[in-house]
Amino acid sequence: MSLLPPLKPTVEAALRDVHAKGRDFRLAAAVALGDAPDSKKDDARRGLLKLVQDSDPLVRRAALRSLGAYPGPDLLIDA
């Protein structure tokens, strides 16, 4: 057991962790991808769009919150 909290993953690691088996990795990825540099924003957005379909509600919520940094017409919900 570690006494230190895990470090925030890099954007590259977060993009890999979109498909991780462990929920904590996917959750950290959802948070990290919300703060991607301009050169990685498109990749981050694609990763977050996958994470909003995650089976875990905490991961989905984190991905939706992070997607707020990347607005686009495909995020509009037709009610």
N, C-alpha and C. Protein backbone atom coordinates (compact mmCIF):
# COMPACT_ATOMS: atom_id res chain seq x y z
N MET A 1 0.84 -1.17 0.00
CA MET A 1 0.00 0.00 0.00
C MET A 1 0.89 1.24 0.00
N SER A 2 0.55 2.18 -0.85
CA SER A 2 1.34 3.40 -0.97
C SER A 2 0.69 4.53 -0.18
N LEU A 3 1.54 5.34 0.43
CA LEU A 3 1.02 6.48 1.18
C LEU A 3 0.90 7.72 0.31
N LEU A 4 1.50 7.69 -0.87
CA LEU A 4 1.45 8.81 -1.79
C LEU A 4 0.35 8.60 -2.82
N PRO A 5 -0.37 9.65 -3.18
CA PRO A 5 -1.39 9.50 -4.22
C PRO A 5 -0.70 9.29 -5.57
N PRO A 6 -1.36 8.61 -6.49
CA PRO A 6 -0.75 8.39 -7.79
C PRO A 6 -0.59 9.72 -8.54
N LEU A 7 0.44 9.78 -9.37
CA LEU A 7 0.67 10.96 -10.18
C LEU A 7 -0.34 11.03 -11.32
N LYS A 8 -0.62 12.25 -11.76
CA LYS A 8 -1.49 12.43 -12.91
C LYS A 8 -0.76 11.90 -14.14
N PRO A 9 -1.42 11.04 -14.94
CA PRO A 9 -0.74 10.48 -16.10
C PRO A 9 -0.49 11.54 -17.18
N THR A 10 0.52 11.32 -17.98
CA THR A 10 0.73 12.18 -19.13
C THR A 10 -0.41 11.95 -20.12
N VAL A 11 -0.55 12.83 -21.08
CA VAL A 11 -1.61 12.66 -22.07
C VAL A 11 -1.41 11.37 -22.84
N GLU A 12 -0.17 11.06 -23.19
CA GLU A 12 0.12 9.81 -23.91
C GLU A 12 -0.30 8.59 -23.09
N ALA A 13 0.04 8.59 -21.81
CA ALA A 13 -0.36 7.47 -20.95
C ALA A 13 -1.88 7.43 -20.79
N ALA A 14 -2.50 8.57 -20.66
CA ALA A 14 -3.95 8.62 -20.52
C ALA A 14 -4.64 8.08 -21.76
N LEU A 15 -4.10 8.38 -22.94
CA LEU A 15 -4.69 7.84 -24.17
C LEU A 15 -4.60 6.32 -24.20
N ARG A 16 -3.52 5.77 -23.70
CA ARG A 16 -3.41 4.30 -23.60
C ARG A 16 -4.39 3.76 -22.57
N ASP A 17 -4.54 4.50 -21.46
CA ASP A 17 -5.37 4.02 -20.36
C ASP A 17 -6.86 4.11 -20.63
N VAL A 18 -7.24 4.71 -21.74
CA VAL A 18 -8.66 4.72 -22.13
C VAL A 18 -9.17 3.28 -22.20
N HIS A 19 -8.30 2.36 -22.57
CA HIS A 19 -8.68 0.95 -22.74
C HIS A 19 -8.19 0.07 -21.59
N ALA A 20 -7.74 0.66 -20.50
CA ALA A 20 -7.22 -0.12 -19.37
C ALA A 20 -8.32 -0.95 -18.72
N LYS A 21 -7.94 -2.06 -18.15
CA LYS A 21 -8.91 -2.90 -17.44
C LYS A 21 -9.27 -2.31 -16.07
N GLY A 22 -8.32 -1.66 -15.43
CA GLY A 22 -8.57 -1.11 -14.10
C GLY A 22 -9.32 0.22 -14.14
N ARG A 23 -10.38 0.30 -13.35
CA ARG A 23 -11.19 1.51 -13.31
C ARG A 23 -10.38 2.74 -12.91
N ASP A 24 -9.48 2.59 -11.96
CA ASP A 24 -8.71 3.75 -11.50
C ASP A 24 -7.87 4.34 -12.61
N PHE A 25 -7.36 3.51 -13.50
CA PHE A 25 -6.57 3.99 -14.64
C PHE A 25 -7.46 4.75 -15.62
N ARG A 26 -8.65 4.21 -15.90
CA ARG A 26 -9.57 4.88 -16.82
C ARG A 26 -10.06 6.19 -16.23
N LEU A 27 -10.29 6.20 -14.92
CA LEU A 27 -10.73 7.42 -14.24
C LEU A 27 -9.65 8.50 -14.31
N ALA A 28 -8.42 8.12 -14.03
CA ALA A 28 -7.31 9.07 -14.12
C ALA A 28 -7.14 9.57 -15.55
N ALA A 29 -7.36 8.70 -16.51
CA ALA A 29 -7.26 9.10 -17.92
C ALA A 29 -8.33 10.12 -18.26
N ALA A 30 -9.55 9.90 -17.77
CA ALA A 30 -10.64 10.83 -18.05
C ALA A 30 -10.33 12.22 -17.51
N VAL A 31 -9.72 12.29 -16.36
CA VAL A 31 -9.37 13.58 -15.77
C VAL A 31 -8.21 14.22 -16.53
N ALA A 32 -7.17 13.44 -16.80
CA ALA A 32 -5.97 13.97 -17.47
C ALA A 32 -6.27 14.46 -18.87
N LEU A 33 -7.15 13.78 -19.59
CA LEU A 33 -7.43 14.17 -20.97
C LEU A 33 -8.19 15.49 -21.06
N GLY A 34 -8.74 15.95 -19.98
CA GLY A 34 -9.41 17.25 -19.98
C GLY A 34 -8.44 18.42 -19.98
N ASP A 35 -7.16 18.13 -19.87
CA ASP A 35 -6.15 19.19 -19.81
C ASP A 35 -5.03 18.92 -20.81
N ALA A 36 -5.40 18.52 -22.01
CA ALA A 36 -4.41 18.18 -23.03
C ALA A 36 -3.90 19.43 -23.72
N PRO A 37 -2.63 19.42 -24.15
CA PRO A 37 -2.11 20.55 -24.92
C PRO A 37 -2.80 20.63 -26.29
N ASP A 38 -2.71 21.76 -26.92
CA ASP A 38 -3.38 21.96 -28.21
C ASP A 38 -3.02 20.89 -29.23
N SER A 39 -1.79 20.45 -29.23
CA SER A 39 -1.35 19.45 -30.22
C SER A 39 -2.01 18.08 -30.00
N LYS A 40 -2.59 17.85 -28.84
CA LYS A 40 -3.20 16.54 -28.52
C LYS A 40 -4.70 16.63 -28.29
N LYS A 41 -5.30 17.81 -28.50
CA LYS A 41 -6.71 17.98 -28.18
C LYS A 41 -7.62 17.04 -28.96
N ASP A 42 -7.35 16.84 -30.24
CA ASP A 42 -8.20 15.94 -31.03
C ASP A 42 -8.13 14.51 -30.51
N ASP A 43 -6.93 14.05 -30.20
CA ASP A 43 -6.78 12.70 -29.65
C ASP A 43 -7.46 12.59 -28.29
N ALA A 44 -7.28 13.61 -27.46
CA ALA A 44 -7.90 13.60 -26.13
C ALA A 44 -9.42 13.56 -26.24
N ARG A 45 -9.95 14.33 -27.15
CA ARG A 45 -11.41 14.36 -27.35
C ARG A 45 -11.93 12.99 -27.77
N ARG A 46 -11.22 12.35 -28.70
CA ARG A 46 -11.63 11.00 -29.14
C ARG A 46 -11.58 10.00 -27.97
N GLY A 47 -10.53 10.09 -27.16
CA GLY A 47 -10.45 9.21 -26.00
C GLY A 47 -11.58 9.45 -25.02
N LEU A 48 -11.90 10.71 -24.79
CA LEU A 48 -12.99 11.04 -23.86
C LEU A 48 -14.34 10.56 -24.39
N LEU A 49 -14.53 10.66 -25.70
CA LEU A 49 -15.79 10.17 -26.28
C LEU A 49 -15.95 8.67 -26.07
N LYS A 50 -14.83 7.94 -26.00
CA LYS A 50 -14.90 6.51 -25.68
C LYS A 50 -15.21 6.31 -24.19
N LEU A 51 -14.59 7.15 -23.36
CA LEU A 51 -14.78 6.99 -21.92
C LEU A 51 -16.18 7.37 -21.45
N VAL A 52 -16.90 8.18 -22.18
CA VAL A 52 -18.27 8.49 -21.76
C VAL A 52 -19.19 7.30 -21.94
N GLN A 53 -18.70 6.26 -22.60
CA GLN A 53 -19.47 5.02 -22.77
C GLN A 53 -19.00 3.92 -21.82
N ASP A 54 -18.13 4.28 -20.88
CA ASP A 54 -17.56 3.31 -19.95
C ASP A 54 -18.65 2.68 -19.10
N SER A 55 -18.39 1.48 -18.62
CA SER A 55 -19.36 0.78 -17.78
C SER A 55 -19.44 1.38 -16.36
N ASP A 56 -18.41 2.09 -15.94
CA ASP A 56 -18.39 2.65 -14.59
C ASP A 56 -18.91 4.09 -14.59
N PRO A 57 -19.89 4.40 -13.75
CA PRO A 57 -20.46 5.75 -13.75
C PRO A 57 -19.48 6.84 -13.33
N LEU A 58 -18.50 6.52 -12.48
CA LEU A 58 -17.51 7.53 -12.09
C LEU A 58 -16.63 7.92 -13.27
N VAL A 59 -16.28 6.95 -14.08
CA VAL A 59 -15.47 7.21 -15.27
C VAL A 59 -16.29 8.03 -16.27
N ARG A 60 -17.54 7.64 -16.47
CA ARG A 60 -18.40 8.39 -17.40
C ARG A 60 -18.54 9.84 -16.95
N ARG A 61 -18.76 10.06 -15.66
CA ARG A 61 -18.91 11.43 -15.14
C ARG A 61 -17.64 12.24 -15.34
N ALA A 62 -16.50 11.66 -15.05
CA ALA A 62 -15.23 12.37 -15.21
C ALA A 62 -14.99 12.70 -16.69
N ALA A 63 -15.32 11.77 -17.56
CA ALA A 63 -15.14 12.01 -19.00
C ALA A 63 -16.05 13.13 -19.48
N LEU A 64 -17.28 13.14 -19.01
CA LEU A 64 -18.21 14.21 -19.41
C LEU A 64 -17.73 15.57 -18.91
N ARG A 65 -17.23 15.61 -17.70
CA ARG A 65 -16.71 16.87 -17.16
C ARG A 65 -15.51 17.34 -17.98
N SER A 66 -14.64 16.44 -18.34
CA SER A 66 -13.46 16.81 -19.12
C SER A 66 -13.84 17.22 -20.54
N LEU A 67 -14.89 16.63 -21.08
CA LEU A 67 -15.32 17.01 -22.43
C LEU A 67 -15.78 18.46 -22.49
N GLY A 68 -16.09 19.05 -21.37
CA GLY A 68 -16.47 20.46 -21.34
C GLY A 68 -15.37 21.36 -21.87
N ALA A 69 -14.12 20.88 -21.87
CA ALA A 69 -13.00 21.66 -22.40
C ALA A 69 -12.95 21.59 -23.92
N TYR A 70 -13.75 20.71 -24.53
CA TYR A 70 -13.71 20.49 -25.97
C TYR A 70 -15.12 20.56 -26.56
N PRO A 71 -15.75 21.71 -26.53
CA PRO A 71 -17.12 21.79 -27.05
C PRO A 71 -17.16 21.51 -28.55
N GLY A 72 -18.26 20.99 -28.98
CA GLY A 72 -18.45 20.71 -30.41
C GLY A 72 -19.90 20.34 -30.67
N PRO A 73 -20.32 20.47 -31.91
CA PRO A 73 -21.73 20.21 -32.24
C PRO A 73 -22.14 18.76 -32.01
N ASP A 74 -21.20 17.82 -32.02
CA ASP A 74 -21.56 16.42 -31.82
C ASP A 74 -21.88 16.11 -30.36
N LEU A 75 -21.66 17.05 -29.47
CA LEU A 75 -21.99 16.84 -28.07
C LEU A 75 -23.39 17.33 -27.72
N LEU A 76 -24.06 17.95 -28.66
CA LEU A 76 -25.42 18.42 -28.42
C LEU A 76 -26.38 17.26 -28.38
N ILE A 77 -27.29 17.31 -27.45
CA ILE A 77 -28.27 16.26 -27.29
C ILE A 77 -29.60 16.77 -27.82
N ASP A 78 -30.19 16.04 -28.71
CA ASP A 78 -31.48 16.42 -29.29
C ASP A 78 -32.58 15.88 -28.40
N ALA A 79 -33.28 16.76 -27.73
CA ALA A 79 -34.30 16.32 -26.79
C ALA A 79 -35.67 16.25 -27.40
